[in-house]
């Protein structure tokens, strides 16, 4: 059995990817320090797949623990999700972000290099493109100065991996996610934002649930059709499947270069107002919202050219925005009940 280490495997994207890996017959070992999730997710993964993945509570900033882990577990590949991801928080705590997101990456790569483990998948972000000059965004679009330490940690992560691939023959793929949303159709796993959500969809669902008074729409004077900003919202299960496709590419040695990057989105841009309308249609209830000023650091529009991923990974998205929003809403309602 091929054994895959999933760091951050109890987080939002990590947990959905663990489910897809187990559905495809991989053996999964999860490392998570529970800094932004709970052990309940582990039980819910088992409830969905019937398989309890091996779970080890390790902080990847602790190099000794990482070394001990690799001494004790034979691993065939790694999908590395574990990282801090709050853009705003990264501005006030840059060192925490660099320490966590970069040290853990370096320690992992050291272990892989020393042990000759060759398959590595990295969570990157479309944030590396900033406001791209051309839409849809291809992988050839230039990397722009980041708006936050979070963004720089993703850019630096890609560079660290690329340099390592070049030097030691590691094979790696960085997936540049657009905007992941939604929850597993079982509604047993989903996004668990701590405190006030920063991202659009959890803010919308919490507003609809009455936890937040109203949604603030950040800006309606962008140069877009309805004046609100455009993003590419991808269902988390479609995103999880991109990871299994990328892993298969590496395991089957179908990669064309040591280090490859792929945009992972739907290819379709939706404005904030379009998302609100779609949400209202799905839930059949009006959403309380007001227009406020732009949020610092937001770009006008970002959506993916997915042709590289479609062709090379033999992968494409299957789930509509409406279905994704519906699952996010069902997930929100399930939280309320529990
Ligand atoms: C952000 C990050 C991205 C990160 C992602 C997931 C940037 C530039 N990008 O994406 O790197 O991977 O979060 O954590 O920071 N909006 C509102 N009201 C709200 C919240 C959001 O109008 O209360 C709007 C935003 O202005 C934006 C859209 O909704 O136009 C999506 O926002 P969000 O969900 O926060 O994602 P991004 O900012 O695109």
mmCIF file of C-alpha atoms and ligand atoms in Angstrom:
data_model
loop_
_atom_site.group_PDB
_atom_site.id
_atom_site.type_symbol
_atom_site.label_atom_id
_atom_site.label_comp_id
_atom_site.label_asym_id
_atom_site.label_seq_id
_atom_site.Cartn_x
_atom_site.Cartn_y
_atom_site.Cartn_z
ATOM 1 C CA UNK A 1 0.000 0.000 0.000
ATOM 2 C CA UNK A 2 1.285 3.473 -0.842
ATOM 3 C CA UNK A 3 1.583 5.453 2.356
ATOM 4 C CA UNK A 4 1.079 9.205 2.160
ATOM 5 C CA UNK A 5 1.851 11.721 4.891
ATOM 6 C CA UNK A 6 -0.708 14.530 4.973
ATOM 7 C CA UNK A 7 0.416 17.433 7.147
ATOM 8 C CA UNK A 8 -2.451 19.588 8.345
ATOM 9 C CA UNK A 9 -4.671 16.646 7.461
ATOM 10 C CA UNK A 10 -7.354 17.654 9.955
ATOM 11 C CA UNK A 11 -7.770 21.131 8.436
ATOM 12 C CA UNK A 12 -10.312 22.246 5.856
ATOM 13 C CA UNK A 13 -8.611 21.212 2.608
ATOM 14 C CA UNK A 14 -6.459 18.569 4.296
ATOM 15 C CA UNK A 15 -9.406 16.594 5.683
ATOM 16 C CA UNK A 16 -11.194 16.528 2.317
ATOM 17 C CA UNK A 17 -7.988 15.359 0.662
ATOM 18 C CA UNK A 18 -7.525 12.576 3.230
ATOM 19 C CA UNK A 19 -11.016 11.328 2.340
ATOM 20 C CA UNK A 20 -10.177 11.296 -1.390
ATOM 21 C CA UNK A 21 -6.852 9.538 -0.748
ATOM 22 C CA UNK A 22 -8.506 6.845 1.338
ATOM 23 C CA UNK A 23 -11.240 6.420 -1.285
ATOM 24 C CA UNK A 24 -8.473 5.713 -3.782
ATOM 25 C CA UNK A 25 -6.783 3.094 -1.619
ATOM 26 C CA UNK A 26 -3.860 5.086 -0.222
ATOM 27 C CA UNK A 27 -2.831 4.593 3.358
ATOM 28 C CA UNK A 28 -2.829 7.972 5.079
ATOM 29 C CA UNK A 29 -0.782 9.219 8.011
ATOM 30 C CA UNK A 30 -1.877 12.605 9.328
ATOM 31 C CA UNK A 31 0.328 15.029 11.198
ATOM 32 C CA UNK A 32 -1.553 17.934 12.741
ATOM 33 C CA UNK A 33 -0.910 20.067 15.812
ATOM 34 C CA UNK A 34 -4.638 20.878 16.213
ATOM 35 C CA UNK A 35 -3.838 24.601 16.174
ATOM 36 C CA UNK A 36 -6.827 25.366 13.959
ATOM 37 C CA UNK A 37 -9.015 22.250 14.124
ATOM 38 C CA UNK A 38 -10.261 19.515 16.442
ATOM 39 C CA UNK A 39 -9.913 15.742 16.857
ATOM 40 C CA UNK A 40 -13.574 15.384 15.922
ATOM 41 C CA UNK A 41 -12.496 15.774 12.286
ATOM 42 C CA UNK A 42 -10.538 12.513 12.585
ATOM 43 C CA UNK A 43 -13.651 10.659 13.714
ATOM 44 C CA UNK A 44 -15.687 12.248 10.933
ATOM 45 C CA UNK A 45 -13.135 11.144 8.322
ATOM 46 C CA UNK A 46 -13.611 7.642 9.647
ATOM 47 C CA UNK A 47 -17.403 8.051 9.538
ATOM 48 C CA UNK A 48 -17.173 8.984 5.839
ATOM 49 C CA UNK A 49 -14.602 6.449 4.627
ATOM 50 C CA UNK A 50 -14.852 3.660 7.199
ATOM 51 C CA UNK A 51 -11.105 3.963 7.735
ATOM 52 C CA UNK A 52 -9.394 5.634 10.661
ATOM 53 C CA UNK A 53 -6.209 7.251 9.378
ATOM 54 C CA UNK A 54 -3.109 7.118 11.549
ATOM 55 C CA UNK A 55 -2.907 10.440 13.403
ATOM 56 C CA UNK A 56 0.109 11.920 15.136
ATOM 57 C CA UNK A 57 0.046 15.212 16.985
ATOM 58 C CA UNK A 58 3.350 16.816 16.072
ATOM 59 C CA UNK A 59 4.338 20.428 15.684
ATOM 60 C CA UNK A 60 6.369 20.626 12.494
ATOM 61 C CA UNK A 61 8.378 23.519 13.951
ATOM 62 C CA UNK A 62 9.971 20.957 16.239
ATOM 63 C CA UNK A 63 12.719 19.514 14.072
ATOM 64 C CA UNK A 64 13.519 16.731 16.514
ATOM 65 C CA UNK A 65 9.930 15.483 16.493
ATOM 66 C CA UNK A 66 9.843 15.619 12.704
ATOM 67 C CA UNK A 67 13.042 13.567 12.564
ATOM 68 C CA UNK A 68 11.664 11.010 15.032
ATOM 69 C CA UNK A 69 8.471 10.733 12.997
ATOM 70 C CA UNK A 70 10.374 9.873 9.830
ATOM 71 C CA UNK A 71 12.540 7.381 11.740
ATOM 72 C CA UNK A 72 9.397 5.581 12.820
ATOM 73 C CA UNK A 73 7.274 5.749 9.638
ATOM 74 C CA UNK A 74 8.089 4.705 6.099
ATOM 75 C CA UNK A 75 6.488 7.262 3.807
ATOM 76 C CA UNK A 76 6.081 7.228 0.007
ATOM 77 C CA UNK A 77 4.905 10.798 -0.521
ATOM 78 C CA UNK A 78 3.884 13.964 1.299
ATOM 79 C CA UNK A 79 1.026 16.417 0.819
ATOM 80 C CA UNK A 80 1.928 19.464 2.874
ATOM 81 C CA UNK A 81 -1.013 21.581 4.033
ATOM 82 C CA UNK A 82 0.077 22.519 7.552
ATOM 83 C CA UNK A 83 0.480 26.301 7.634
ATOM 84 C CA UNK A 84 -1.031 29.484 8.983
ATOM 85 C CA UNK A 85 -3.415 31.007 6.465
ATOM 86 C CA UNK A 86 -5.014 34.185 7.839
ATOM 87 C CA UNK A 87 -3.880 36.981 5.562
ATOM 88 C CA UNK A 88 -4.728 39.841 7.962
ATOM 89 C CA UNK A 89 -3.150 38.132 10.967
ATOM 90 C CA UNK A 90 0.053 37.582 8.998
ATOM 91 C CA UNK A 91 0.486 41.358 8.699
ATOM 92 C CA UNK A 92 0.516 41.774 12.488
ATOM 93 C CA UNK A 93 2.455 38.541 13.192
ATOM 94 C CA UNK A 94 4.938 38.216 10.305
ATOM 95 C CA UNK A 95 7.529 36.232 12.259
ATOM 96 C CA UNK A 96 4.996 33.678 13.441
ATOM 97 C CA UNK A 97 3.979 33.173 9.811
ATOM 98 C CA UNK A 98 7.526 32.883 8.494
ATOM 99 C CA UNK A 99 8.567 30.627 11.346
ATOM 100 C CA UNK A 100 5.616 28.283 10.989
ATOM 101 C CA UNK A 101 5.152 28.234 7.222
ATOM 102 C CA UNK A 102 8.834 28.133 6.271
ATOM 103 C CA UNK A 103 10.561 26.215 9.080
ATOM 104 C CA UNK A 104 8.114 23.337 8.819
ATOM 105 C CA UNK A 105 8.658 23.199 5.073
ATOM 106 C CA UNK A 106 12.449 23.171 5.403
ATOM 107 C CA UNK A 107 12.392 20.449 8.084
ATOM 108 C CA UNK A 108 10.135 18.273 5.938
ATOM 109 C CA UNK A 109 12.268 18.744 2.836
ATOM 110 C CA UNK A 110 15.410 17.884 4.818
ATOM 111 C CA UNK A 111 13.885 14.591 5.883
ATOM 112 C CA UNK A 112 12.672 13.787 2.359
ATOM 113 C CA UNK A 113 16.066 14.614 0.905
ATOM 114 C CA UNK A 114 17.999 12.542 3.426
ATOM 115 C CA UNK A 115 15.705 9.561 2.956
ATOM 116 C CA UNK A 116 15.255 9.820 -0.801
ATOM 117 C CA UNK A 117 11.482 10.253 -0.579
ATOM 118 C CA UNK A 118 10.589 11.741 -3.949
ATOM 119 C CA UNK A 119 6.950 12.855 -4.082
ATOM 120 C CA UNK A 120 5.928 16.185 -2.596
ATOM 121 C CA UNK A 121 2.769 18.262 -3.074
ATOM 122 C CA UNK A 122 2.644 21.827 -1.764
ATOM 123 C CA UNK A 123 -0.362 24.059 -0.979
ATOM 124 C CA UNK A 124 0.261 27.287 -2.794
ATOM 125 C CA UNK A 125 -2.122 30.103 -3.604
ATOM 126 C CA UNK A 126 -3.267 32.302 -6.460
ATOM 127 C CA UNK A 127 -2.217 35.127 -4.179
ATOM 128 C CA UNK A 128 1.294 34.730 -5.683
ATOM 129 C CA UNK A 129 -0.002 36.446 -8.853
ATOM 130 C CA UNK A 130 -1.327 39.597 -7.125
ATOM 131 C CA UNK A 131 -3.435 41.529 -9.642
ATOM 132 C CA UNK A 132 -2.505 39.674 -12.809
ATOM 133 C CA UNK A 133 -2.217 41.731 -15.974
ATOM 134 C CA UNK A 134 -4.173 39.210 -18.004
ATOM 135 C CA UNK A 135 -7.254 37.125 -17.218
ATOM 136 C CA UNK A 136 -7.788 34.239 -16.964
ATOM 137 C CA UNK A 137 -4.490 33.737 -15.112
ATOM 138 C CA UNK A 138 -2.081 31.201 -16.575
ATOM 139 C CA UNK A 139 0.853 29.630 -14.737
ATOM 140 C CA UNK A 140 3.127 31.824 -16.862
ATOM 141 C CA UNK A 141 1.784 35.024 -15.297
ATOM 142 C CA UNK A 142 4.543 36.806 -13.380
ATOM 143 C CA UNK A 143 4.776 36.530 -9.610
ATOM 144 C CA UNK A 144 3.941 39.971 -8.186
ATOM 145 C CA UNK A 145 5.017 41.518 -4.869
ATOM 146 C CA UNK A 146 2.817 39.970 -2.184
ATOM 147 C CA UNK A 147 0.336 41.980 -0.137
ATOM 148 C CA UNK A 148 1.118 40.141 3.094
ATOM 149 C CA UNK A 149 3.643 37.928 4.899
ATOM 150 C CA UNK A 150 1.209 35.070 4.231
ATOM 151 C CA UNK A 151 1.560 35.720 0.509
ATOM 152 C CA UNK A 152 5.341 35.963 0.790
ATOM 153 C CA UNK A 153 5.438 32.697 2.738
ATOM 154 C CA UNK A 154 3.741 30.964 -0.216
ATOM 155 C CA UNK A 155 6.086 32.576 -2.743
ATOM 156 C CA UNK A 156 9.127 31.680 -0.634
ATOM 157 C CA UNK A 157 7.779 28.158 -0.136
ATOM 158 C CA UNK A 158 7.651 27.628 -3.886
ATOM 159 C CA UNK A 159 11.211 28.925 -4.292
ATOM 160 C CA UNK A 160 12.535 26.704 -1.490
ATOM 161 C CA UNK A 161 10.944 23.639 -3.093
ATOM 162 C CA UNK A 162 12.104 24.568 -6.596
ATOM 163 C CA UNK A 163 15.701 25.006 -5.434
ATOM 164 C CA UNK A 164 15.554 21.699 -3.552
ATOM 165 C CA UNK A 165 14.167 19.885 -6.594
ATOM 166 C CA UNK A 166 16.973 21.271 -8.716
ATOM 167 C CA UNK A 167 19.676 20.342 -6.240
ATOM 168 C CA UNK A 168 18.622 16.869 -5.109
ATOM 169 C CA UNK A 169 16.202 15.494 -7.673
ATOM 170 C CA UNK A 170 13.079 15.709 -5.500
ATOM 171 C CA UNK A 171 9.863 15.698 -7.554
ATOM 172 C CA UNK A 172 7.315 18.236 -6.420
ATOM 173 C CA UNK A 173 4.115 19.918 -7.517
ATOM 174 C CA UNK A 174 2.808 23.212 -6.144
ATOM 175 C CA UNK A 175 -0.927 23.672 -6.519
ATOM 176 C CA UNK A 176 -1.985 27.310 -6.657
ATOM 177 C CA UNK A 177 -5.478 27.293 -5.224
ATOM 178 C CA UNK A 178 -8.008 29.915 -6.140
ATOM 179 C CA UNK A 179 -10.852 30.316 -3.578
ATOM 180 C CA UNK A 180 -11.785 26.999 -1.890
ATOM 181 C CA UNK A 181 -15.346 26.825 -0.540
ATOM 182 C CA UNK A 182 -18.065 24.342 0.419
ATOM 183 C CA UNK A 183 -18.171 21.168 2.453
ATOM 184 C CA UNK A 184 -18.142 17.418 1.873
ATOM 185 C CA UNK A 185 -21.552 16.163 0.607
ATOM 186 C CA UNK A 186 -21.861 14.053 3.776
ATOM 187 C CA UNK A 187 -21.766 17.379 5.708
ATOM 188 C CA UNK A 188 -19.470 15.660 8.210
ATOM 189 C CA UNK A 189 -16.411 17.781 7.400
ATOM 190 C CA UNK A 190 -16.132 21.412 6.303
ATOM 191 C CA UNK A 191 -14.545 24.741 7.145
ATOM 192 C CA UNK A 192 -14.241 25.688 10.819
ATOM 193 C CA UNK A 193 -13.308 29.370 10.951
ATOM 194 C CA UNK A 194 -12.155 30.506 14.374
ATOM 195 C CA UNK A 195 -13.772 33.745 15.518
ATOM 196 C CA UNK A 196 -15.042 36.264 12.994
ATOM 197 C CA UNK A 197 -14.593 34.827 9.494
ATOM 198 C CA UNK A 198 -12.364 36.765 7.118
ATOM 199 C CA UNK A 199 -13.410 34.918 3.973
ATOM 200 C CA UNK A 200 -16.569 35.623 2.037
ATOM 201 C CA UNK A 201 -18.455 32.315 2.163
ATOM 202 C CA UNK A 202 -18.216 31.622 5.913
ATOM 203 C CA UNK A 203 -19.192 35.243 6.517
ATOM 204 C CA UNK A 204 -22.225 34.790 4.274
ATOM 205 C CA UNK A 205 -23.333 31.532 5.924
ATOM 206 C CA UNK A 206 -22.870 32.957 9.423
ATOM 207 C CA UNK A 207 -24.910 36.012 8.442
ATOM 208 C CA UNK A 208 -27.685 33.823 7.030
ATOM 209 C CA UNK A 209 -27.598 31.797 10.266
ATOM 210 C CA UNK A 210 -27.997 34.968 12.329
ATOM 211 C CA UNK A 211 -24.553 34.742 13.956
ATOM 212 C CA UNK A 212 -23.459 37.947 12.148
ATOM 213 C CA UNK A 213 -25.760 40.916 11.712
ATOM 214 C CA UNK A 214 -24.874 41.697 8.118
ATOM 215 C CA UNK A 215 -22.296 41.007 5.465
ATOM 216 C CA UNK A 216 -20.080 43.902 4.402
ATOM 217 C CA UNK A 217 -19.423 43.853 0.678
ATOM 218 C CA UNK A 218 -15.955 45.315 0.275
ATOM 219 C CA UNK A 219 -16.255 47.839 -2.540
ATOM 220 C CA UNK A 220 -18.659 48.296 -5.458
ATOM 221 C CA UNK A 221 -16.547 50.569 -7.613
ATOM 222 C CA UNK A 222 -14.163 47.995 -9.036
ATOM 223 C CA UNK A 223 -13.869 48.053 -12.825
ATOM 224 C CA UNK A 224 -16.117 44.988 -13.167
ATOM 225 C CA UNK A 225 -19.638 44.670 -14.569
ATOM 226 C CA UNK A 226 -21.430 45.122 -11.231
ATOM 227 C CA UNK A 227 -18.562 46.941 -9.494
ATOM 228 C CA UNK A 228 -17.715 44.135 -7.033
ATOM 229 C CA UNK A 229 -14.536 42.055 -7.050
ATOM 230 C CA UNK A 230 -14.313 38.806 -8.973
ATOM 231 C CA UNK A 231 -12.895 35.495 -7.697
ATOM 232 C CA UNK A 232 -12.817 31.875 -8.783
ATOM 233 C CA UNK A 233 -14.652 29.816 -6.149
ATOM 234 C CA UNK A 234 -13.813 26.108 -6.235
ATOM 235 C CA UNK A 235 -15.547 23.363 -4.274
ATOM 236 C CA UNK A 236 -13.180 21.807 -1.747
ATOM 237 C CA UNK A 237 -13.896 18.256 -2.994
ATOM 238 C CA UNK A 238 -12.891 19.250 -6.539
ATOM 239 C CA UNK A 239 -9.779 20.819 -5.019
ATOM 240 C CA UNK A 240 -9.044 17.685 -2.977
ATOM 241 C CA UNK A 241 -9.263 15.604 -6.161
ATOM 242 C CA UNK A 242 -6.624 17.835 -7.771
ATOM 243 C CA UNK A 243 -4.258 16.634 -5.024
ATOM 244 C CA UNK A 244 -4.850 12.965 -5.717
ATOM 245 C CA UNK A 245 -4.383 13.657 -9.442
ATOM 246 C CA UNK A 246 -1.109 15.494 -8.781
ATOM 247 C CA UNK A 247 0.091 12.730 -6.479
ATOM 248 C CA UNK A 248 -0.666 10.083 -9.083
ATOM 249 C CA UNK A 249 1.314 12.094 -11.649
ATOM 250 C CA UNK A 250 4.373 12.001 -9.396
ATOM 251 C CA UNK A 251 4.006 8.378 -8.337
ATOM 252 C CA UNK A 252 3.574 7.271 -11.953
ATOM 253 C CA UNK A 253 6.539 9.482 -12.910
ATOM 254 C CA UNK A 254 4.489 11.357 -15.488
ATOM 255 C CA UNK A 255 5.788 14.758 -14.421
ATOM 256 C CA UNK A 256 7.656 16.654 -17.113
ATOM 257 C CA UNK A 257 9.874 18.621 -14.759
ATOM 258 C CA UNK A 258 11.169 18.113 -11.214
ATOM 259 C CA UNK A 259 9.102 21.054 -10.039
ATOM 260 C CA UNK A 260 5.747 21.871 -11.586
ATOM 261 C CA UNK A 261 3.010 24.346 -10.703
ATOM 262 C CA UNK A 262 -0.664 24.164 -11.582
ATOM 263 C CA UNK A 263 -3.543 26.575 -11.154
ATOM 264 C CA UNK A 264 -6.418 24.892 -9.388
ATOM 265 C CA UNK A 265 -9.693 26.722 -9.924
ATOM 266 C CA UNK A 266 -12.884 26.390 -11.943
ATOM 267 C CA UNK A 267 -11.860 28.862 -14.626
ATOM 268 C CA UNK A 268 -15.013 30.870 -13.976
ATOM 269 C CA UNK A 269 -15.015 34.220 -12.180
ATOM 270 C CA UNK A 270 -17.929 35.292 -9.978
ATOM 271 C CA UNK A 271 -18.447 38.726 -8.464
ATOM 272 C CA UNK A 272 -19.332 39.177 -4.798
ATOM 273 C CA UNK A 273 -22.863 40.215 -5.793
ATOM 274 C CA UNK A 274 -23.209 37.167 -8.042
ATOM 275 C CA UNK A 275 -22.184 34.938 -5.136
ATOM 276 C CA UNK A 276 -24.745 36.623 -2.887
ATOM 277 C CA UNK A 277 -27.482 36.153 -5.529
ATOM 278 C CA UNK A 278 -26.540 32.507 -6.029
ATOM 279 C CA UNK A 279 -26.586 31.963 -2.266
ATOM 280 C CA UNK A 280 -30.018 33.590 -1.957
ATOM 281 C CA UNK A 281 -31.314 31.395 -4.783
ATOM 282 C CA UNK A 282 -30.025 28.217 -3.154
ATOM 283 C CA UNK A 283 -31.243 29.021 0.352
ATOM 284 C CA UNK A 284 -34.381 30.875 -0.757
ATOM 285 C CA UNK A 285 -33.792 33.586 1.834
ATOM 286 C CA UNK A 286 -32.547 37.145 1.415
ATOM 287 C CA UNK A 287 -29.102 37.929 2.769
ATOM 288 C CA UNK A 288 -28.585 41.029 4.836
ATOM 289 C CA UNK A 289 -25.697 42.975 3.319
ATOM 290 C CA UNK A 290 -24.369 46.491 2.855
ATOM 291 C CA UNK A 291 -21.744 47.993 0.597
ATOM 292 C CA UNK A 292 -18.677 49.344 2.411
ATOM 293 C CA UNK A 293 -15.227 50.555 1.314
ATOM 294 C CA UNK A 294 -12.670 48.311 -0.353
ATOM 295 C CA UNK A 295 -10.552 45.988 1.794
ATOM 296 C CA UNK A 296 -6.866 46.784 1.713
ATOM 297 C CA UNK A 297 -4.856 44.387 -0.421
ATOM 298 C CA UNK A 298 -7.813 43.020 -2.410
ATOM 299 C CA UNK A 299 -7.351 42.641 -6.141
ATOM 300 C CA UNK A 300 -10.081 43.449 -8.685
ATOM 301 C CA UNK A 301 -10.306 40.059 -10.340
ATOM 302 C CA UNK A 302 -8.632 36.657 -10.190
ATOM 303 C CA UNK A 303 -9.746 33.540 -12.002
ATOM 304 C CA UNK A 304 -7.769 30.647 -13.330
ATOM 305 C CA UNK A 305 -6.833 29.408 -16.730
ATOM 306 C CA UNK A 306 -7.138 25.741 -15.808
ATOM 307 C CA UNK A 307 -6.081 24.245 -19.149
ATOM 308 C CA UNK A 308 -2.685 23.081 -17.844
ATOM 309 C CA UNK A 309 -4.235 21.243 -14.892
ATOM 310 C CA UNK A 310 -7.051 19.851 -17.081
ATOM 311 C CA UNK A 311 -4.583 18.465 -19.596
ATOM 312 C CA UNK A 312 -1.597 17.419 -17.491
ATOM 313 C CA UNK A 313 -3.388 16.194 -14.383
ATOM 314 C CA UNK A 314 -6.356 14.824 -16.311
ATOM 315 C CA UNK A 315 -8.505 16.651 -13.804
ATOM 316 C CA UNK A 316 -11.375 19.106 -13.991
ATOM 317 C CA UNK A 317 -13.907 20.584 -11.639
ATOM 318 C CA UNK A 318 -17.335 18.983 -11.512
ATOM 319 C CA UNK A 319 -19.245 20.881 -8.845
ATOM 320 C CA UNK A 320 -21.181 24.092 -9.557
ATOM 321 C CA UNK A 321 -21.060 27.279 -7.510
ATOM 322 C CA UNK A 322 -24.689 26.695 -6.481
ATOM 323 C CA UNK A 323 -23.954 23.180 -5.205
ATOM 324 C CA UNK A 324 -20.872 24.462 -3.390
ATOM 325 C CA UNK A 325 -22.849 27.241 -1.717
ATOM 326 C CA UNK A 326 -25.590 24.810 -0.787
ATOM 327 C CA UNK A 327 -23.091 22.505 0.908
ATOM 328 C CA UNK A 328 -21.553 25.474 2.757
ATOM 329 C CA UNK A 329 -25.011 26.387 4.011
ATOM 330 C CA UNK A 330 -25.844 22.822 5.068
ATOM 331 C CA UNK A 331 -22.511 22.698 6.893
ATOM 332 C CA UNK A 332 -23.309 25.953 8.675
ATOM 333 C CA UNK A 333 -26.686 24.620 9.756
ATOM 334 C CA UNK A 334 -25.105 21.410 11.026
ATOM 335 C CA UNK A 335 -22.741 23.499 13.194
ATOM 336 C CA UNK A 336 -25.668 25.306 14.722
ATOM 337 C CA UNK A 337 -27.332 22.072 15.744
ATOM 338 C CA UNK A 338 -24.261 20.520 17.327
HETATM 339 C C1 LIG B 1 -7.827 35.378 0.451
HETATM 340 C C2 LIG B 1 -6.368 35.455 0.187
HETATM 341 C C3 LIG B 1 -5.838 34.186 -0.352
HETATM 342 C C4 LIG B 1 -6.176 33.041 0.584
HETATM 343 C C5 LIG B 1 -7.688 33.019 0.715
HETATM 344 C C6 LIG B 1 -8.133 31.910 1.649
HETATM 345 C C7 LIG B 1 -5.761 37.741 -0.435
HETATM 346 C C8 LIG B 1 -5.387 38.683 -1.532
HETATM 347 N N1 LIG B 1 -6.084 36.509 -0.775
HETATM 348 O O1 LIG B 1 -8.493 35.327 -0.796
HETATM 349 O O2 LIG B 1 -4.449 34.247 -0.479
HETATM 350 O O3 LIG B 1 -5.682 31.855 0.058
HETATM 351 O O4 LIG B 1 -8.143 34.254 1.233
HETATM 352 O O5 LIG B 1 -7.823 32.206 2.973
HETATM 353 O O6 LIG B 1 -5.829 38.126 0.692
HETATM 354 N N2 LIG B 1 -15.408 39.886 0.719
HETATM 355 C C9 LIG B 1 -16.432 40.739 1.082
HETATM 356 N N3 LIG B 1 -16.844 40.711 2.375
HETATM 357 C C10 LIG B 1 -16.318 39.865 3.314
HETATM 358 C C11 LIG B 1 -15.280 38.995 2.931
HETATM 359 C C12 LIG B 1 -14.835 39.028 1.625
HETATM 360 O O7 LIG B 1 -16.933 41.515 0.252
HETATM 361 O O8 LIG B 1 -16.752 39.909 4.473
HETATM 362 C C13 LIG B 1 -14.936 39.892 -0.684
HETATM 363 C C14 LIG B 1 -13.469 40.223 -0.831
HETATM 364 O O9 LIG B 1 -13.283 41.589 -0.964
HETATM 365 C C15 LIG B 1 -13.120 39.448 -2.110
HETATM 366 C C16 LIG B 1 -14.057 38.232 -2.084
HETATM 367 O O10 LIG B 1 -15.096 38.577 -1.181
HETATM 368 O O11 LIG B 1 -13.430 40.218 -3.240
HETATM 369 C C17 LIG B 1 -13.364 36.972 -1.580
HETATM 370 O O12 LIG B 1 -12.713 37.260 -0.355
HETATM 371 P P1 LIG B 1 -12.041 36.109 0.547
HETATM 372 O O13 LIG B 1 -13.011 35.010 0.729
HETATM 373 O O14 LIG B 1 -11.494 36.765 1.760
HETATM 374 O O15 LIG B 1 -10.874 35.538 -0.357
HETATM 375 P P2 LIG B 1 -9.660 36.308 -1.088
HETATM 376 O O16 LIG B 1 -9.414 37.617 -0.487
HETATM 377 O O17 LIG B 1 -9.925 36.245 -2.555
#
